PDB file of C-alpha atoms in Angstrom:
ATOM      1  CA  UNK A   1     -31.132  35.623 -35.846  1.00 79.00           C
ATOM      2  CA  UNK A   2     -31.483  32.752 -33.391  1.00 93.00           C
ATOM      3  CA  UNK A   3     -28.922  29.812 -32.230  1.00 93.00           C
ATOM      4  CA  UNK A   4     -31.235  27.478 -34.758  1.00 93.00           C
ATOM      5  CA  UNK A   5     -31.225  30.147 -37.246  1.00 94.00           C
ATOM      6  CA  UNK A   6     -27.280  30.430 -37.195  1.00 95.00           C
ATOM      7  CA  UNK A   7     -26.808  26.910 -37.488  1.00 95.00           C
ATOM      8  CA  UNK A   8     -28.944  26.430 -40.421  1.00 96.00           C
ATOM      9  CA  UNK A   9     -27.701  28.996 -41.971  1.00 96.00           C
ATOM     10  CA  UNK A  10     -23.863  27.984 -41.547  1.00 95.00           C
ATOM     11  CA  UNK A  11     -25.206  23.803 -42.968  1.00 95.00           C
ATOM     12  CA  UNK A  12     -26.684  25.573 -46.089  1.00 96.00           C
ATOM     13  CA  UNK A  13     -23.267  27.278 -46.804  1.00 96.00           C
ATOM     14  CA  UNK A  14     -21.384  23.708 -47.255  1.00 96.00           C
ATOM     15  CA  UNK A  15     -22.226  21.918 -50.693  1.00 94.00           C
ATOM     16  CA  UNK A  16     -24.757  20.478 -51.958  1.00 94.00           C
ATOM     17  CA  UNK A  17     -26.804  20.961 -48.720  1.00 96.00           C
ATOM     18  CA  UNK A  18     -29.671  23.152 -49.232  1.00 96.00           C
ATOM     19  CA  UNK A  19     -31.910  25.380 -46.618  1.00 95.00           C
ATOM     20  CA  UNK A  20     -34.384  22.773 -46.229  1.00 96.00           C
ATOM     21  CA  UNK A  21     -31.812  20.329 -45.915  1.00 97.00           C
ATOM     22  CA  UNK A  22     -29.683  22.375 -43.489  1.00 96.00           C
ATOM     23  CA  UNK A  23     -33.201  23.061 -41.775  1.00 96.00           C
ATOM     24  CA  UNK A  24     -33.750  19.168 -41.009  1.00 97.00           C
ATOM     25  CA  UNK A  25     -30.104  18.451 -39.772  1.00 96.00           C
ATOM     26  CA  UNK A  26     -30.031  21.441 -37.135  1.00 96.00           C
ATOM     27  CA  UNK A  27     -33.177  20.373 -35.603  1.00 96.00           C
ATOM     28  CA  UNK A  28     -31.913  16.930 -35.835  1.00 96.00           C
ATOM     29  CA  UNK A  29     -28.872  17.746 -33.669  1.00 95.00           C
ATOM     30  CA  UNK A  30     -31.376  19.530 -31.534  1.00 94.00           C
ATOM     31  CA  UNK A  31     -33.353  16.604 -30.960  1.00 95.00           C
ATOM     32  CA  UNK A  32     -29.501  14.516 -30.596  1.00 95.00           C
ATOM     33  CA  UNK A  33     -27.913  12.672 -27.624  1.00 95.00           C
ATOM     34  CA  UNK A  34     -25.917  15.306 -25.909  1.00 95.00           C
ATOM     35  CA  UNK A  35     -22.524  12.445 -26.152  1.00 97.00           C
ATOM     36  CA  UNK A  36     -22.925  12.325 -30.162  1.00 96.00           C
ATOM     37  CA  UNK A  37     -23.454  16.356 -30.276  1.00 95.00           C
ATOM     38  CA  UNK A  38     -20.318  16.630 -28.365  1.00 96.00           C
ATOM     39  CA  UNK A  39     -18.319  14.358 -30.081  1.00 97.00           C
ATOM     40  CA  UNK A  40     -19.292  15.655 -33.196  1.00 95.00           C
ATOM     41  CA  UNK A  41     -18.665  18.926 -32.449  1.00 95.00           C
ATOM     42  CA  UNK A  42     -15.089  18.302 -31.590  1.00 96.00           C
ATOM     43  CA  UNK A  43     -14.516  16.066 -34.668  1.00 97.00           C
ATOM     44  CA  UNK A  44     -15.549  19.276 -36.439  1.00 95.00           C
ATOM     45  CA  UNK A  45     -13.193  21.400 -34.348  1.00 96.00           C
ATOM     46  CA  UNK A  46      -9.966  19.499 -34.719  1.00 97.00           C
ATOM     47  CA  UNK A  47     -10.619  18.870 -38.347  1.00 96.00           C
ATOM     48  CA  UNK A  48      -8.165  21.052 -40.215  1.00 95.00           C
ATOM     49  CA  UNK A  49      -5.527  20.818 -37.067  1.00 96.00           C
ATOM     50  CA  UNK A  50      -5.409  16.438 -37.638  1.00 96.00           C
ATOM     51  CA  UNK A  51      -6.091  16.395 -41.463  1.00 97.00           C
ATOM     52  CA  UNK A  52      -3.429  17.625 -43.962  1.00 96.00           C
ATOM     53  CA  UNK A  53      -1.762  17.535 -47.137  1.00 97.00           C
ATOM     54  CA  UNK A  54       0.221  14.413 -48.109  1.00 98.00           C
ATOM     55  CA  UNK A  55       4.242  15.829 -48.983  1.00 97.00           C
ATOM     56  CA  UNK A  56       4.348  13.859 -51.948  1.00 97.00           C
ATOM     57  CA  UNK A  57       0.888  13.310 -53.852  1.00 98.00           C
ATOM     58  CA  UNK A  58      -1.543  16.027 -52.247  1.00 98.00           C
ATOM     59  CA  UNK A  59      -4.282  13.877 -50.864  1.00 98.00           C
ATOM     60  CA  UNK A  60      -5.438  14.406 -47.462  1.00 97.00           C
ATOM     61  CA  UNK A  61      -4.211  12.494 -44.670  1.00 97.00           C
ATOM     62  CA  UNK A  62      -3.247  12.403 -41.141  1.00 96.00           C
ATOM     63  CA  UNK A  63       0.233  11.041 -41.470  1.00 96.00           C
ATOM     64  CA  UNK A  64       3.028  12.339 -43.529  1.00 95.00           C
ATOM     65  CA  UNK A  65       3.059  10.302 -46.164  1.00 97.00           C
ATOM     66  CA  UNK A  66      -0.234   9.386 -46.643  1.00 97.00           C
ATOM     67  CA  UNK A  67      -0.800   5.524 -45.827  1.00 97.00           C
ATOM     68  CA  UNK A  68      -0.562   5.027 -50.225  1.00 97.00           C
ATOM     69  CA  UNK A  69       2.925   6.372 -50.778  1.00 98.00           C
ATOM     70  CA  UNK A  70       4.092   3.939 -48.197  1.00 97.00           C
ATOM     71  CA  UNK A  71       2.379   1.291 -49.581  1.00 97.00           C
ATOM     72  CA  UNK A  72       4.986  -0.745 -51.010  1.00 97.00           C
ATOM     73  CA  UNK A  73       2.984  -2.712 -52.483  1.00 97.00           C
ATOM     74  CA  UNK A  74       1.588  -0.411 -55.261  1.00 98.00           C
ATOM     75  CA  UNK A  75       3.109   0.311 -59.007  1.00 97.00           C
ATOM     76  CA  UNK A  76       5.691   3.253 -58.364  1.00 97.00           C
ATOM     77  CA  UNK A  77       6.056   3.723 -62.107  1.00 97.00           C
ATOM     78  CA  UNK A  78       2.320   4.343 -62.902  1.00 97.00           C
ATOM     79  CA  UNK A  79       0.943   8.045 -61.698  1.00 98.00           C
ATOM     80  CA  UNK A  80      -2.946   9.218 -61.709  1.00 97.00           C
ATOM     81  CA  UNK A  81      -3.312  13.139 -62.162  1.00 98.00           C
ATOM     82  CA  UNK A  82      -6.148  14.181 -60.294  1.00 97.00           C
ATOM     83  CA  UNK A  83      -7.742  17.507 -59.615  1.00 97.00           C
ATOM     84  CA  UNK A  84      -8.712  17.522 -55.964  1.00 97.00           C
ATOM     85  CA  UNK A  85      -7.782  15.584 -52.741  1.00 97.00           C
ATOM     86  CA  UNK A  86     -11.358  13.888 -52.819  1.00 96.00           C
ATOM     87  CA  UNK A  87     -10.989  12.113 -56.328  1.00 96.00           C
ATOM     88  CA  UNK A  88      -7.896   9.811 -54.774  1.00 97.00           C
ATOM     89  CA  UNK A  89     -10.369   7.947 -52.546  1.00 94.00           C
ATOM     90  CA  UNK A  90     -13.201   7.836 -54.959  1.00 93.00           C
ATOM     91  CA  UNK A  91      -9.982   6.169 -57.559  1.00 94.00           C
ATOM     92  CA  UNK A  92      -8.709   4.317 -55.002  1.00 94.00           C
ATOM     93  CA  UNK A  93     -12.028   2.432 -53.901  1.00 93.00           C
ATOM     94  CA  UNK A  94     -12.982   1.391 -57.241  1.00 89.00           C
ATOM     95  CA  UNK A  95      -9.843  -1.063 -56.616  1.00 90.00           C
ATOM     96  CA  UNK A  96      -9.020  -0.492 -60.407  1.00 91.00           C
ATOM     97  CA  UNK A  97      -5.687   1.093 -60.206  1.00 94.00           C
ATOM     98  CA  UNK A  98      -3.095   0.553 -58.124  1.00 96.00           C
ATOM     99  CA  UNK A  99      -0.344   2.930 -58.834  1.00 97.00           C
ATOM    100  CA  UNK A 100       0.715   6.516 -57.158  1.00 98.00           C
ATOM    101  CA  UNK A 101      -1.715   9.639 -57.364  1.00 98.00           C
ATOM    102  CA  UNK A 102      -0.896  13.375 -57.293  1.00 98.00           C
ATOM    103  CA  UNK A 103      -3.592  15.919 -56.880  1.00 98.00           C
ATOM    104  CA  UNK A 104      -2.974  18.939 -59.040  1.00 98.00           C
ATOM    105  CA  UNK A 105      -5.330  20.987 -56.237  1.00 97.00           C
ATOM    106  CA  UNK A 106      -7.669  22.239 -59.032  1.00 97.00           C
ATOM    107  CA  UNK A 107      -7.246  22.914 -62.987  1.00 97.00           C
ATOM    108  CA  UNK A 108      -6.419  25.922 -65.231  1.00 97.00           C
ATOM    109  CA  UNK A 109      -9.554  28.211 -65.476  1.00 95.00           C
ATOM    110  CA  UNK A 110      -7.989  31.532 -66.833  1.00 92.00           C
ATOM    111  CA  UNK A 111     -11.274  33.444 -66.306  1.00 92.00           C
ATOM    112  CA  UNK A 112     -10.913  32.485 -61.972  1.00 94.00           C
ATOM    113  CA  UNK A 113      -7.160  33.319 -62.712  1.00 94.00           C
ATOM    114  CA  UNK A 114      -5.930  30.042 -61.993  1.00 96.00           C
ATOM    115  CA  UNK A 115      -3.354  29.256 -64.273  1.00 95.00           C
ATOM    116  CA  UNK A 116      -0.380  26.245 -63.958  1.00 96.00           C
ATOM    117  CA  UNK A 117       1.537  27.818 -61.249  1.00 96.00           C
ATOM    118  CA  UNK A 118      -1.177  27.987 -59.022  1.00 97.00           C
ATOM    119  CA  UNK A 119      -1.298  24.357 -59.152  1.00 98.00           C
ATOM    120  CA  UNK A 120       0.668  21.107 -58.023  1.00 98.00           C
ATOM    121  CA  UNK A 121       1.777  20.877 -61.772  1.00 97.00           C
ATOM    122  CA  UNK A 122       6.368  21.348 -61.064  1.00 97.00           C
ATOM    123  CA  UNK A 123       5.766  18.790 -58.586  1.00 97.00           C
ATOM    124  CA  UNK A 124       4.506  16.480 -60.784  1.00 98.00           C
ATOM    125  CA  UNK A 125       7.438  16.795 -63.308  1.00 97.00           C
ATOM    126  CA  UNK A 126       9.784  16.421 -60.738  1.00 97.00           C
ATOM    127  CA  UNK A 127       8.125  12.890 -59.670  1.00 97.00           C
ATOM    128  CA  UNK A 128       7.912  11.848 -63.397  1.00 97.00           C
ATOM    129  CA  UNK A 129      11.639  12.950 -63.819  1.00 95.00           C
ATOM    130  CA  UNK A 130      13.089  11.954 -60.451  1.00 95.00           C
ATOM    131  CA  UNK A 131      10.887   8.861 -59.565  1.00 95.00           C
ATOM    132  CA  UNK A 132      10.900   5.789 -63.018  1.00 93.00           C
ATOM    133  CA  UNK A 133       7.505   6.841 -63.879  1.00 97.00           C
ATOM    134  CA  UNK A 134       6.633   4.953 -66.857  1.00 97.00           C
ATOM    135  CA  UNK A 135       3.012   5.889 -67.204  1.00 97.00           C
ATOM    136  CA  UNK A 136       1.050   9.372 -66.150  1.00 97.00           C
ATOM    137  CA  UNK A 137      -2.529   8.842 -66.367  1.00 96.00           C
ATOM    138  CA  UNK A 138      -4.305  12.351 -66.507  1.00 96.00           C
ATOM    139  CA  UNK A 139      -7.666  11.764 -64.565  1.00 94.00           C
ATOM    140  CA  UNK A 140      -8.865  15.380 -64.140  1.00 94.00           C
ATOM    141  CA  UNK A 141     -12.873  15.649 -64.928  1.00 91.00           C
ATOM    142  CA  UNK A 142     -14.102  15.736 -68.379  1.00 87.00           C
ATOM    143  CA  UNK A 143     -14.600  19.874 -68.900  1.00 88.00           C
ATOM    144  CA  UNK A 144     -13.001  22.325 -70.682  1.00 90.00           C
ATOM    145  CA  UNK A 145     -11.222  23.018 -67.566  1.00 95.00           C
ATOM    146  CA  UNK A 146     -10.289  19.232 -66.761  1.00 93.00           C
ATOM    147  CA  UNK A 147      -9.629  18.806 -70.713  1.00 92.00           C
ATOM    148  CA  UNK A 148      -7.050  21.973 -71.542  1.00 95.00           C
ATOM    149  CA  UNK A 149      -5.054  21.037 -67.858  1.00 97.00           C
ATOM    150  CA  UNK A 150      -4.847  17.376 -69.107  1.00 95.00           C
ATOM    151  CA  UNK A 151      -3.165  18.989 -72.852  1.00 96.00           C
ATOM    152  CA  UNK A 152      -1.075  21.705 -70.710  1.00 97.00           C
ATOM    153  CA  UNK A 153       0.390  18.409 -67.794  1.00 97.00           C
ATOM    154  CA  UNK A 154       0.282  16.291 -71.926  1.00 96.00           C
ATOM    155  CA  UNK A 155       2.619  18.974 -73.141  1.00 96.00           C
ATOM    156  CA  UNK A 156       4.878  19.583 -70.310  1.00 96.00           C
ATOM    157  CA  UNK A 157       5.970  15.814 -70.246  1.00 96.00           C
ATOM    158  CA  UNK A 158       6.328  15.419 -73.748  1.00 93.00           C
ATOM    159  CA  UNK A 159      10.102  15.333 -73.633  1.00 91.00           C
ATOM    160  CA  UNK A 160      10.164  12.729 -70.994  1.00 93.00           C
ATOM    161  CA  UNK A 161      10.607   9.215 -71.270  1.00 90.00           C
ATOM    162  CA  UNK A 162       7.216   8.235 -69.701  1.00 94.00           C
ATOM    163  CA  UNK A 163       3.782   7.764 -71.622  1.00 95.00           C
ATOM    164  CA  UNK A 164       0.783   9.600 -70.959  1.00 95.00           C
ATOM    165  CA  UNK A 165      -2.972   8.648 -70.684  1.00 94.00           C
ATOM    166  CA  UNK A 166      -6.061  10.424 -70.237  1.00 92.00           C
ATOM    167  CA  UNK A 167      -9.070   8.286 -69.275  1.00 88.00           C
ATOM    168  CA  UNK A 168     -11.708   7.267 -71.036  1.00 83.00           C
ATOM    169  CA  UNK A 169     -14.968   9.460 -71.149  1.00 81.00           C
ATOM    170  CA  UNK A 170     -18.431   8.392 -72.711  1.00 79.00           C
ATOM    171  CA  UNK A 171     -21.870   6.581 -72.137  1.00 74.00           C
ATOM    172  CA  UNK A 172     -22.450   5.714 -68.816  1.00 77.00           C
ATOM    173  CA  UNK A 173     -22.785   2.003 -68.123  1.00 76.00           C
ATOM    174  CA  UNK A 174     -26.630   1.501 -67.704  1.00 78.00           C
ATOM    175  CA  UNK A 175     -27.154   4.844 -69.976  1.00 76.00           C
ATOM    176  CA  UNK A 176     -29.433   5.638 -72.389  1.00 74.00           C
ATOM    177  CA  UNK A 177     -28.388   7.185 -75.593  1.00 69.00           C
ATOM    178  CA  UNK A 178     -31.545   9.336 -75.671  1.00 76.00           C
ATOM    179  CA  UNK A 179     -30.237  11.044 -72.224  1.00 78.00           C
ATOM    180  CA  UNK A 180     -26.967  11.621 -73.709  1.00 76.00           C
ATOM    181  CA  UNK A 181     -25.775  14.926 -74.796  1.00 80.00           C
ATOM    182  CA  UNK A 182     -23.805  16.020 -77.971  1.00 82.00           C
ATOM    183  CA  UNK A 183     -20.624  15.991 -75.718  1.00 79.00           C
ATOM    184  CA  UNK A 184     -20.323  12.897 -74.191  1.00 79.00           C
ATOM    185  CA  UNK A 185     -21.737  11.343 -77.374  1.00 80.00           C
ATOM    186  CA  UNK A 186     -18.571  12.675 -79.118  1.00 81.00           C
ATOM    187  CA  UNK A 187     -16.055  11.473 -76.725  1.00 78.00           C
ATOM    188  CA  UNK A 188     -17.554   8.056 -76.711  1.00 78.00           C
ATOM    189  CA  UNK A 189     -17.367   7.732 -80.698  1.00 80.00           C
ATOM    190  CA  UNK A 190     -13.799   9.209 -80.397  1.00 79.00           C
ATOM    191  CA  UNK A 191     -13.123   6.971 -77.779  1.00 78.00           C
ATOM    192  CA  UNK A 192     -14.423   3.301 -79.189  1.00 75.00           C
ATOM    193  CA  UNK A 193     -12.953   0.194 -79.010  1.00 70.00           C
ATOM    194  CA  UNK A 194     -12.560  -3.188 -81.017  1.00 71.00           C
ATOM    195  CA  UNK A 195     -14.582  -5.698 -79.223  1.00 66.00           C
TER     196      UNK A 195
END
């Protein structure tokens, strides 16, 4: 196997990049200025050593806390549960919410043997108990995964004095009913408001 070879090869192991898609970017960076491939390459290198865990919610960051638990000016008595580091900026920039996250790190998936002490769950209680959290608002992904670790986190804070939410799942704005599947159907009759 050749340099070009092993590069491709490594691009089509990260997600949703394919061979023919890893095929175009290595001979991209083959045809690159030598300053960007540098650069780049370095960015790639110090990656993990400059980007961590946030202390308190989980999300990635580069300073300890993470620049939204020292926001003071967000809600400290509202949490969103989400399952991976990722889903706080894709929250975040919908400018919708403006409370705390914590990122559970994944859900319960008995059949990978993850189960709640694998993830980021004792934490959580011990914000909702220590910290005035009024509201937790459960924002893991709408599968059976997403769906039993949002009744598991639902049943866990039961006996505290806060209220928990899950979001709302259903039709896509812009959707088409004829596109929609039995599932998602379901939760969006379930899920129906007064207008």
């Amino acid at each position: 196997m050749n340099a070009l070879e092993e590069v491709t090869e490594s691009f089509s192991r990260l997600p949703g990049i394919g061979k023919k898609s890893a095929g175009r970017i290595a001979n991209y960076l083959l045809k690159a200025d030598s300053v960007f491939i540098e650069r780049f390459s370095t960015q790639i290198a110090s990656l993990q050593k400059r980007i961590h865990a946030c202390s308190i919610c989980g999300s990635w960051t580069e300073r300890d806390p993470c620049a939204i638990c020292t926001d003071v000016s967000r809600d400290r008595t509202t949490i969103c549960v989400v399952e991976q580091p990722q889903d706080v900026s894709t929250i975040n920039n919908s400018h919708e919410f403006n409370g705390m996250f914590h990122v559970l790190g994944g859900v319960i998936s008995p059949l990978e043997g993850v189960g709640p002490d694998q993830l980021r769950i004792s934490s959580l209680v011990e914000r909702v108990k220590n910290e005035g959290i009024k509201e937790v608002i459960l924002a893991t992904n709408p599968t059976v995964e997403g769906d039993t670790t949002a009744l598991y986190i639902q049943r866990i804070l039961q006996d505290t004095n806060c209220s928990v939410t899950r979001l709302a799942s259903g039709l896509p704005v812009g959707g088409d009913l004829e596109y929609a599947d039995k599932l998602t159907l379901a939760r969006s009759f379930r899920g129906r408001v007064k207008i």
